[in-house]
Amino acid sequence: MSTPKEGEEPTSKAKVEPTILMTRRLQSFGSPDLEVTIGKSEKLYRYHSFLLASQSDYVDTILSSPAARNEQLRGRISFPDITTDSWEKMLKFLSPCEVLPSLEDMIEIIPFYDKYQFSYGLKYCDQVLPKRLLRGNESWFDYSDRETFDKKCKECCQLVSLIMPLNDFPLSKIAAAAWAAQSLKRFHSIDVEMMQTLMPLVENDESTIKSMVSTYLGRKCKGMSMNDMRDLVKQPEFPKMCITRCYQIRHLDDQLERMRTKNLHVSGCGDMVDGYYDYHESSEFKSEYGSEFAVTHEGGAMKRYWKKTHQLLSTVIIILESVDVFGTEWEIYSQTCSSNNDDGEASGHDEESEINSKKVLFRWENNGVFNSLVPPKLGWTVVDESIPDVGDIWINYDFEGHIKEGW
């Protein structure tokens, strides 16, 4: 049998209507013997007491209490805090039907299922919720309406917050941890409050912690221990800092797609560094889940780098790249490689070899006052003073592709 879509009603005439089970009149038991009043308006419903008691431990306890044996109290129970709409939804999903509760439905009914001990209702929601969270990672990305997508993410986060203190959601808690990890890596539709809700679910997930830290620090997080990263994400201000960075980075990426460079040439740095550099897409950002730096914003200014092989030493390459996603700091450095690639060129930008052999030659930084999404042309300073023949450092290149109108 195919799974119905959200909100879809059964089409077969043989299907049982959603609320018949709880409201049906059983001839062998006479008329319904239990009156239930709902909401402040005290709307009256009638049920067979054993049917409702079989679904709710709270109702069963009330009906079996000494007070209930008093004839004046035995046939009536009141739920003043539940609206009629919520009550009818609660009973609807206790009955055999193919209409799956939506995210909004579960946000509405789970607190009442829990408060009034409708154990079957809780178990049913535990089966449905993982499917809804999974849709949050997959199908929702097909939504063209960003407002709808944001709404679904907030609903998922609200449900996660609802179920985490409860003991009746083992399946959903596993799915919630997976959803939290994906959401915190992608930072789609996540705000500070949602991030604070989700972070406890990933406190032992090293991959997610690395991704969050790299969002904030860029390549500066290389060399940090996992304990240092955990300490950073536990800081009270970290969610706000991280979300602010993500919003800024998304804007930078939109600009960067329109600012591709070609024919980059460096001069004034000496024979080792001067010359033409080849453009490269950073392998760290080719796959969204390929490394600790593969974050959703695709790296901002870190997305690309430029390199050339040393004129005299084929095992040494010179690399020009940004240190952080905003381009507030850039470096030109040499890196020694142990082997050549198939074209006879020194292979490079390998993380392990970079850590062991990286030597910063020149740096551009403005203490966070300015930033550059592409290699800065002026303002470079010498880091390695042993480099001879340093003149006026100049980087030049052309733009290719579309430059956004008004820039």
GROMACS .gro file of C-alpha atoms in nm:
model
  407
    1MET     CA    1   0.000   0.000   0.000
    2SER     CA    2   0.145   0.336  -0.100
    3THR     CA    3   0.215   0.599   0.164
    4PRO     CA    4  -0.037   0.885   0.147
    5LYS     CA    5   0.080   1.238   0.101
    6GLU     CA    6   0.056   1.488   0.382
    7GLY     CA    7  -0.309   1.583   0.435
    8GLU     CA    8  -0.431   1.330   0.175
    9GLU     CA    9  -0.758   1.156   0.252
   10PRO     CA   10  -0.816   0.784   0.183
   11THR     CA   11  -0.973   0.721  -0.157
   12SER     CA   12  -1.104   0.370  -0.105
   13LYS     CA   13  -1.467   0.345   0.003
   14ALA     CA   14  -1.373   0.048   0.220
   15LYS     CA   15  -1.149   0.264   0.440
   16VAL     CA   16  -1.268   0.343   0.791
   17GLU     CA   17  -1.350   0.708   0.844
   18PRO     CA   18  -1.100   0.879   1.075
   19THR     CA   19  -1.316   0.934   1.385
   20ILE     CA   20  -1.555   0.637   1.364
   21LEU     CA   21  -1.362   0.407   1.601
   22MET     CA   22  -1.381   0.636   1.902
   23THR     CA   23  -1.734   0.767   1.838
   24ARG     CA   24  -1.909   0.452   1.718
   25ARG     CA   25  -2.207   0.318   1.907
   26LEU     CA   26  -2.162  -0.044   2.015
   27GLN     CA   27  -2.498  -0.224   2.024
   28SER     CA   28  -2.374  -0.491   2.260
   29PHE     CA   29  -2.281  -0.225   2.514
   30GLY     CA   30  -2.577   0.006   2.480
   31SER     CA   31  -2.548   0.382   2.446
   32PRO     CA   32  -2.216   0.562   2.512
   33ASP     CA   33  -2.180   0.601   2.888
   34LEU     CA   34  -1.913   0.871   2.910
   35GLU     CA   35  -1.964   1.242   2.855
   36VAL     CA   36  -1.654   1.447   2.771
   37THR     CA   37  -1.657   1.826   2.769
   38ILE     CA   38  -1.391   2.003   2.567
   39GLY     CA   39  -1.260   2.359   2.588
   40LYS     CA   40  -1.393   2.664   2.766
   41SER     CA   41  -1.719   2.633   2.575
   42GLU     CA   42  -1.757   2.281   2.722
   43LYS     CA   43  -1.862   2.124   2.395
   44LEU     CA   44  -2.010   1.786   2.475
   45TYR     CA   45  -1.898   1.453   2.324
   46ARG     CA   46  -2.019   1.105   2.417
   47TYR     CA   47  -1.807   0.788   2.408
   48HIS     CA   48  -1.802   0.436   2.539
   49SER     CA   49  -1.585   0.475   2.847
   50PHE     CA   50  -1.381   0.160   2.790
   51LEU     CA   51  -1.285   0.278   2.438
   52LEU     CA   52  -1.145   0.609   2.560
   53ALA     CA   53  -0.988   0.448   2.868
   54SER     CA   54  -0.808   0.196   2.644
   55GLN     CA   55  -0.634   0.486   2.469
   56SER     CA   56  -0.555   0.710   2.768
   57ASP     CA   57  -0.402   0.599   3.098
   58TYR     CA   58  -0.518   0.931   3.240
   59VAL     CA   59  -0.882   0.858   3.151
   60ASP     CA   60  -0.850   0.502   3.280
   61THR     CA   61  -0.713   0.628   3.612
   62ILE     CA   62  -0.987   0.891   3.647
   63LEU     CA   63  -1.264   0.640   3.576
   64SER     CA   64  -1.123   0.387   3.821
   65SER     CA   65  -1.062   0.636   4.104
   66PRO     CA   66  -1.278   0.636   4.420
   67ALA     CA   67  -1.422   0.974   4.325
   68ALA     CA   68  -1.539   0.838   3.990
   69ARG     CA   69  -1.745   0.577   4.167
   70ASN     CA   70  -1.969   0.857   4.283
   71GLU     CA   71  -2.264   0.839   4.045
   72GLN     CA   72  -2.259   1.215   3.993
   73LEU     CA   73  -1.900   1.210   3.865
   74ARG     CA   74  -1.868   0.873   3.699
   75GLY     CA   75  -2.007   0.965   3.358
   76ARG     CA   76  -1.827   1.296   3.288
   77ILE     CA   77  -1.467   1.408   3.223
   78SER     CA   78  -1.359   1.758   3.129
   79PHE     CA   79  -1.058   1.877   2.924
   80PRO     CA   80  -1.086   2.258   2.951
   81ASP     CA   81  -0.739   2.327   2.805
   82ILE     CA   82  -0.798   2.140   2.476
   83THR     CA   83  -0.980   2.312   2.190
   84THR     CA   84  -1.240   2.122   1.995
   85ASP     CA   85  -1.021   2.125   1.684
   86SER     CA   86  -0.727   1.979   1.877
   87TRP     CA   87  -0.946   1.716   2.041
   88GLU     CA   88  -1.087   1.598   1.712
   89LYS     CA   89  -0.738   1.574   1.565
   90MET     CA   90  -0.622   1.374   1.868
   91LEU     CA   91  -0.898   1.118   1.821
   92LYS     CA   92  -0.859   1.117   1.444
   93PHE     CA   93  -0.503   0.985   1.466
   94LEU     CA   94  -0.597   0.722   1.726
   95SER     CA   95  -0.818   0.554   1.468
   96PRO     CA   96  -0.732   0.338   1.164
   97CYS     CA   97  -0.687   0.588   0.882
   98GLU     CA   98  -0.435   0.669   0.615
   99VAL     CA   99  -0.416   1.042   0.682
  100LEU     CA  100  -0.073   1.112   0.827
  101PRO     CA  101  -0.045   1.401   1.073
  102SER     CA  102   0.138   1.703   0.940
  103LEU     CA  103   0.412   1.886   1.129
  104GLU     CA  104   0.154   2.142   1.243
  105ASP     CA  105  -0.076   1.862   1.361
  106MET     CA  106   0.196   1.701   1.571
  107ILE     CA  107   0.300   2.032   1.725
  108GLU     CA  108  -0.062   2.073   1.829
  109ILE     CA  109  -0.143   1.725   1.960
  110ILE     CA  110   0.181   1.584   2.107
  111PRO     CA  111   0.169   1.802   2.421
  112PHE     CA  112  -0.187   1.681   2.492
  113TYR     CA  113  -0.104   1.320   2.410
  114ASP     CA  114   0.176   1.346   2.663
  115LYS     CA  115  -0.017   1.536   2.931
  116TYR     CA  116  -0.316   1.302   2.919
  117GLN     CA  117  -0.116   0.985   2.859
  118PHE     CA  118  -0.245   0.879   2.519
  119SER     CA  119   0.034   0.624   2.478
  120TYR     CA  120  -0.079   0.494   2.138
  121GLY     CA  121  -0.095   0.848   2.003
  122LEU     CA  122   0.262   0.912   2.118
  123LYS     CA  123   0.386   0.590   1.959
  124TYR     CA  124   0.211   0.673   1.634
  125CYS     CA  125   0.372   1.020   1.624
  126ASP     CA  126   0.709   0.856   1.693
  127GLN     CA  127   0.662   0.651   1.375
  128VAL     CA  128   0.553   0.946   1.162
  129LEU     CA  129   0.792   1.218   1.282
  130PRO     CA  130   1.115   1.059   1.146
  131LYS     CA  131   0.959   1.061   0.799
  132ARG     CA  132   0.874   1.427   0.837
  133LEU     CA  133   1.227   1.512   0.956
  134LEU     CA  134   1.374   1.314   0.669
  135ARG     CA  135   1.161   1.513   0.429
  136GLY     CA  136   1.312   1.821   0.589
  137ASN     CA  137   1.654   1.714   0.465
  138GLU     CA  138   1.549   1.599   0.119
  139SER     CA  139   1.215   1.687  -0.035
  140TRP     CA  140   1.194   2.036   0.110
  141PHE     CA  141   1.490   2.150  -0.097
  142ASP     CA  142   1.259   2.121  -0.397
  143TYR     CA  143   1.037   2.397  -0.262
  144SER     CA  144   1.066   2.708  -0.474
  145ASP     CA  145   0.894   2.913  -0.204
  146ARG     CA  146   1.160   3.012   0.049
  147GLU     CA  147   0.894   3.121   0.298
  148THR     CA  148   0.744   2.771   0.296
  149PHE     CA  149   1.086   2.616   0.340
  150ASP     CA  150   1.167   2.843   0.637
  151LYS     CA  151   0.832   2.759   0.795
  152LYS     CA  152   0.894   2.383   0.766
  153CYS     CA  153   1.237   2.414   0.925
  154LYS     CA  154   1.098   2.610   1.218
  155GLU     CA  155   0.825   2.352   1.267
  156CYS     CA  156   1.080   2.070   1.268
  157CYS     CA  157   1.287   2.254   1.526
  158GLN     CA  158   0.980   2.313   1.743
  159LEU     CA  159   0.895   1.942   1.728
  160VAL     CA  160   1.251   1.846   1.819
  161SER     CA  161   1.227   2.074   2.120
  162LEU     CA  162   0.897   1.911   2.217
  163ILE     CA  163   1.009   1.549   2.201
  164MET     CA  164   1.357   1.567   2.352
  165PRO     CA  165   1.238   1.571   2.718
  166LEU     CA  166   0.990   1.287   2.652
  167ASN     CA  167   1.056   0.914   2.688
  168ASP     CA  168   0.815   0.798   2.416
  169PHE     CA  169   1.012   0.900   2.107
  170PRO     CA  170   1.314   0.668   2.060
  171LEU     CA  171   1.287   0.662   1.680
  172SER     CA  172   1.226   1.034   1.649
  173LYS     CA  173   1.523   1.123   1.869
  174ILE     CA  174   1.758   0.934   1.638
  175ALA     CA  175   1.610   1.113   1.338
  176ALA     CA  176   1.621   1.445   1.524
  177ALA     CA  177   1.994   1.412   1.589
  178ALA     CA  178   2.056   1.338   1.219
  179TRP     CA  179   1.836   1.630   1.113
  180ALA     CA  180   2.010   1.863   1.357
  181ALA     CA  181   2.352   1.763   1.221
  182GLN     CA  182   2.249   1.826   0.860
  183SER     CA  183   2.080   2.155   0.947
  184LEU     CA  184   2.379   2.285   1.139
  185LYS     CA  185   2.613   2.189   0.855
  186ARG     CA  186   2.399   2.350   0.587
  187PHE     CA  187   2.269   2.643   0.794
  188HIS     CA  188   1.956   2.656   0.580
  189SER     CA  189   1.685   2.862   0.751
  190ILE     CA  190   1.855   2.837   1.090
  191ASP     CA  191   1.835   3.128   1.333
  192VAL     CA  192   2.005   3.177   1.670
  193GLU     CA  193   1.719   3.032   1.875
  194MET     CA  194   1.697   2.723   1.653
  195MET     CA  195   2.073   2.675   1.669
  196GLN     CA  196   2.063   2.687   2.050
  197THR     CA  197   1.792   2.421   2.044
  198LEU     CA  198   1.975   2.188   1.806
  199MET     CA  199   2.333   2.214   1.932
  200PRO     CA  200   2.287   1.980   2.235
  201LEU     CA  201   2.192   1.703   1.989
  202VAL     CA  202   2.529   1.720   1.814
  203GLU     CA  203   2.760   1.772   2.110
  204ASN     CA  204   2.931   1.438   2.033
  205ASP     CA  205   2.922   1.473   1.654
  206GLU     CA  206   3.277   1.573   1.559
  207SER     CA  207   3.197   1.629   1.192
  208THR     CA  208   2.922   1.880   1.271
  209ILE     CA  209   3.132   2.059   1.531
  210LYS     CA  210   3.417   2.097   1.280
  211SER     CA  211   3.178   2.232   1.021
  212MET     CA  212   3.034   2.491   1.260
  213VAL     CA  213   3.379   2.603   1.372
  214SER     CA  214   3.505   2.629   1.014
  215THR     CA  215   3.205   2.847   0.932
  216TYR     CA  216   3.325   3.095   1.189
  217LEU     CA  217   3.703   3.068   1.163
  218GLY     CA  218   3.771   2.952   0.808
  219ARG     CA  219   4.118   2.806   0.757
  220LYS     CA  220   4.225   2.947   1.091
  221CYS     CA  221   4.063   2.645   1.256
  222LYS     CA  222   4.324   2.415   1.105
  223GLY     CA  223   4.535   2.272   1.381
  224MET     CA  224   4.268   2.321   1.649
  225SER     CA  225   4.206   2.021   1.867
  226MET     CA  226   3.859   1.879   1.901
  227ASN     CA  227   3.852   1.987   2.265
  228ASP     CA  228   3.928   2.345   2.160
  229MET     CA  229   3.648   2.330   1.903
  230ARG     CA  230   3.403   2.196   2.160
  231ASP     CA  231   3.498   2.475   2.400
  232LEU     CA  232   3.438   2.732   2.125
  233VAL     CA  233   3.089   2.609   2.031
  234LYS     CA  234   2.989   2.599   2.399
  235GLN     CA  235   3.049   2.971   2.438
  236PRO     CA  236   2.714   3.152   2.487
  237GLU     CA  237   2.783   3.398   2.206
  238PHE     CA  238   2.886   3.132   1.951
  239PRO     CA  239   2.540   3.071   1.793
  240LYS     CA  240   2.489   3.441   1.730
  241MET     CA  241   2.840   3.484   1.589
  242CYS     CA  242   2.802   3.179   1.366
  243ILE     CA  243   2.460   3.277   1.228
  244THR     CA  244   2.583   3.630   1.158
  245ARG     CA  245   2.876   3.487   0.964
  246CYS     CA  246   2.647   3.261   0.761
  247TYR     CA  247   2.424   3.549   0.653
  248GLN     CA  248   2.729   3.751   0.553
  249ILE     CA  249   2.888   3.460   0.369
  250ARG     CA  250   2.577   3.386   0.164
  251HIS     CA  251   2.585   3.744   0.042
  252LEU     CA  252   2.956   3.718  -0.038
  253ASP     CA  253   2.908   3.397  -0.233
  254ASP     CA  254   2.640   3.558  -0.444
  255GLN     CA  255   2.887   3.831  -0.532
  256LEU     CA  256   3.178   3.593  -0.581
  257GLU     CA  257   2.995   3.396  -0.850
  258ARG     CA  258   3.004   3.714  -1.059
  259MET     CA  259   3.370   3.790  -0.992
  260ARG     CA  260   3.584   3.521  -1.154
  261THR     CA  261   3.941   3.617  -1.230
  262LYS     CA  262   4.169   3.516  -1.516
  263ASN     CA  263   4.529   3.580  -1.617
  264LEU     CA  264   4.644   3.652  -1.261
  265HIS     CA  265   5.000   3.787  -1.255
  266VAL     CA  266   5.220   3.870  -0.957
  267SER     CA  267   5.514   4.108  -0.982
  268GLY     CA  268   5.753   4.278  -0.741
  269CYS     CA  269   5.793   3.974  -0.515
  270GLY     CA  270   6.113   3.830  -0.659
  271ASP     CA  271   6.184   3.551  -0.905
  272MET     CA  272   6.040   3.275  -0.685
  273VAL     CA  273   5.695   3.432  -0.661
  274ASP     CA  274   5.660   3.652  -0.969
  275GLY     CA  275   5.478   3.516  -1.271
  276TYR     CA  276   5.140   3.392  -1.389
  277TYR     CA  277   4.921   3.183  -1.158
  278ASP     CA  278   4.663   2.920  -1.251
  279TYR     CA  279   4.312   2.945  -1.109
  280HIS     CA  280   4.183   2.644  -0.908
  281GLU     CA  281   3.859   2.550  -0.738
  282SER     CA  282   3.943   2.449  -0.383
  283SER     CA  283   3.903   2.075  -0.335
  284GLU     CA  284   3.787   2.147   0.019
  285PHE     CA  285   3.462   2.281  -0.121
  286LYS     CA  286   3.395   2.046  -0.413
  287SER     CA  287   3.186   1.817  -0.196
  288GLU     CA  288   2.952   1.953   0.066
  289TYR     CA  289   3.035   1.666   0.301
  290GLY     CA  290   3.389   1.591   0.188
  291SER     CA  291   3.586   1.756   0.466
  292GLU     CA  292   3.558   1.953   0.784
  293PHE     CA  293   3.572   2.273   0.579
  294ALA     CA  294   3.298   2.174   0.336
  295VAL     CA  295   3.037   2.414   0.466
  296THR     CA  296   2.721   2.530   0.298
  297HIS     CA  297   2.842   2.873   0.202
  298GLU     CA  298   3.108   2.700  -0.012
  299GLY     CA  299   3.387   2.895   0.145
  300GLY     CA  300   3.327   3.253   0.039
  301ALA     CA  301   3.666   3.397  -0.050
  302MET     CA  302   3.822   3.060   0.039
  303LYS     CA  303   3.643   2.886  -0.245
  304ARG     CA  304   3.927   2.945  -0.493
  305TYR     CA  305   4.303   2.965  -0.488
  306TRP     CA  306   4.580   3.038  -0.738
  307LYS     CA  307   4.911   2.856  -0.771
  308LYS     CA  308   5.221   2.821  -0.982
  309THR     CA  309   5.525   2.594  -0.977
  310HIS     CA  310   5.861   2.733  -0.862
  311GLN     CA  311   6.068   2.830  -1.166
  312LEU     CA  312   6.374   2.634  -1.047
  313LEU     CA  313   6.235   2.369  -0.809
  314SER     CA  314   5.961   2.152  -0.953
  315THR     CA  315   5.871   2.014  -0.608
  316VAL     CA  316   5.790   2.359  -0.471
  317ILE     CA  317   5.467   2.539  -0.552
  318ILE     CA  318   5.359   2.891  -0.468
  319ILE     CA  319   4.998   2.937  -0.356
  320LEU     CA  320   4.791   3.251  -0.320
  321GLU     CA  321   4.469   3.218  -0.119
  322SER     CA  322   4.243   3.375   0.141
  323VAL     CA  323   4.274   3.269   0.504
  324ASP     CA  324   3.908   3.325   0.587
  325VAL     CA  325   3.576   3.326   0.407
  326PHE     CA  326   3.546   3.706   0.409
  327GLY     CA  327   3.883   3.774   0.253
  328THR     CA  328   4.004   3.984   0.546
  329GLU     CA  329   4.344   3.813   0.527
  330TRP     CA  330   4.531   3.673   0.226
  331GLU     CA  331   4.861   3.487   0.201
  332ILE     CA  332   5.117   3.394  -0.060
  333TYR     CA  333   5.314   3.095   0.061
  334SER     CA  334   5.543   2.822  -0.064
  335GLN     CA  335   5.479   2.454  -0.014
  336THR     CA  336   5.714   2.164  -0.074
  337CYS     CA  337   5.563   1.856  -0.234
  338SER     CA  338   5.712   1.508  -0.240
  339SER     CA  339   5.577   1.405  -0.582
  340ASN     CA  340   5.464   1.534  -0.919
  341ASN     CA  341   5.130   1.476  -1.082
  342ASP     CA  342   5.069   1.310  -1.417
  343ASP     CA  343   5.154   1.631  -1.604
  344GLY     CA  344   5.492   1.662  -1.437
  345GLU     CA  345   5.372   1.951  -1.222
  346ALA     CA  346   5.415   1.954  -0.848
  347SER     CA  347   5.097   1.848  -0.677
  348GLY     CA  348   4.992   2.068  -0.391
  349HIS     CA  349   4.730   2.207  -0.157
  350ASP     CA  350   4.733   1.882   0.032
  351GLU     CA  351   4.641   1.943   0.396
  352GLU     CA  352   4.903   1.715   0.552
  353SER     CA  353   5.190   1.836   0.336
  354GLU     CA  354   5.078   2.196   0.382
  355ILE     CA  355   5.096   2.170   0.758
  356ASN     CA  356   5.448   2.026   0.736
  357SER     CA  357   5.596   2.250   0.467
  358LYS     CA  358   5.396   2.571   0.442
  359LYS     CA  359   5.608   2.885   0.454
  360VAL     CA  360   5.427   3.218   0.441
  361LEU     CA  361   5.609   3.467   0.218
  362PHE     CA  362   5.367   3.761   0.187
  363ARG     CA  363   5.050   3.864   0.364
  364TRP     CA  364   4.764   4.108   0.307
  365GLU     CA  365   4.548   4.206   0.605
  366ASN     CA  366   4.361   4.510   0.728
  367ASN     CA  367   4.265   4.406   1.083
  368GLY     CA  368   3.913   4.326   0.973
  369VAL     CA  369   3.843   4.681   0.853
  370PHE     CA  370   3.847   4.587   0.484
  371ASN     CA  371   3.801   4.266   0.297
  372SER     CA  372   3.850   4.143  -0.059
  373LEU     CA  373   3.664   3.857  -0.224
  374VAL     CA  374   3.936   3.828  -0.488
  375PRO     CA  375   4.314   3.860  -0.447
  376PRO     CA  376   4.397   4.216  -0.334
  377LYS     CA  377   4.606   4.402  -0.591
  378LEU     CA  378   4.788   4.634  -0.348
  379GLY     CA  379   4.878   4.647   0.020
  380TRP     CA  380   5.086   4.330   0.054
  381THR     CA  381   5.363   4.309   0.313
  382VAL     CA  382   5.668   4.084   0.336
  383VAL     CA  383   5.658   3.807   0.596
  384ASP     CA  384   5.975   3.619   0.497
  385GLU     CA  385   6.242   3.890   0.500
  386SER     CA  386   6.496   3.650   0.350
  387ILE     CA  387   6.330   3.691   0.010
  388PRO     CA  388   6.558   3.905  -0.208
  389ASP     CA  389   6.466   4.160  -0.476
  390VAL     CA  390   6.134   4.265  -0.327
  391GLY     CA  391   5.996   4.574  -0.494
  392ASP     CA  392   5.651   4.727  -0.517
  393ILE     CA  393   5.427   4.423  -0.489
  394TRP     CA  394   5.154   4.423  -0.753
  395ILE     CA  395   4.890   4.167  -0.845
  396ASN     CA  396   4.696   4.210  -1.165
  397TYR     CA  397   4.418   4.013  -1.336
  398ASP     CA  398   4.107   4.047  -1.548
  399PHE     CA  399   3.747   3.962  -1.460
  400GLU     CA  400   3.546   3.718  -1.663
  401GLY     CA  401   3.176   3.648  -1.649
  402HIS     CA  402   2.892   3.876  -1.552
  403ILE     CA  403   2.951   4.163  -1.312
  404LYS     CA  404   2.633   4.253  -1.129
  405GLU     CA  405   2.487   4.581  -1.253
  406GLY     CA  406   2.552   4.874  -1.022
  407TRP     CA  407   2.885   4.752  -0.886
   0.00000   0.00000   0.00000
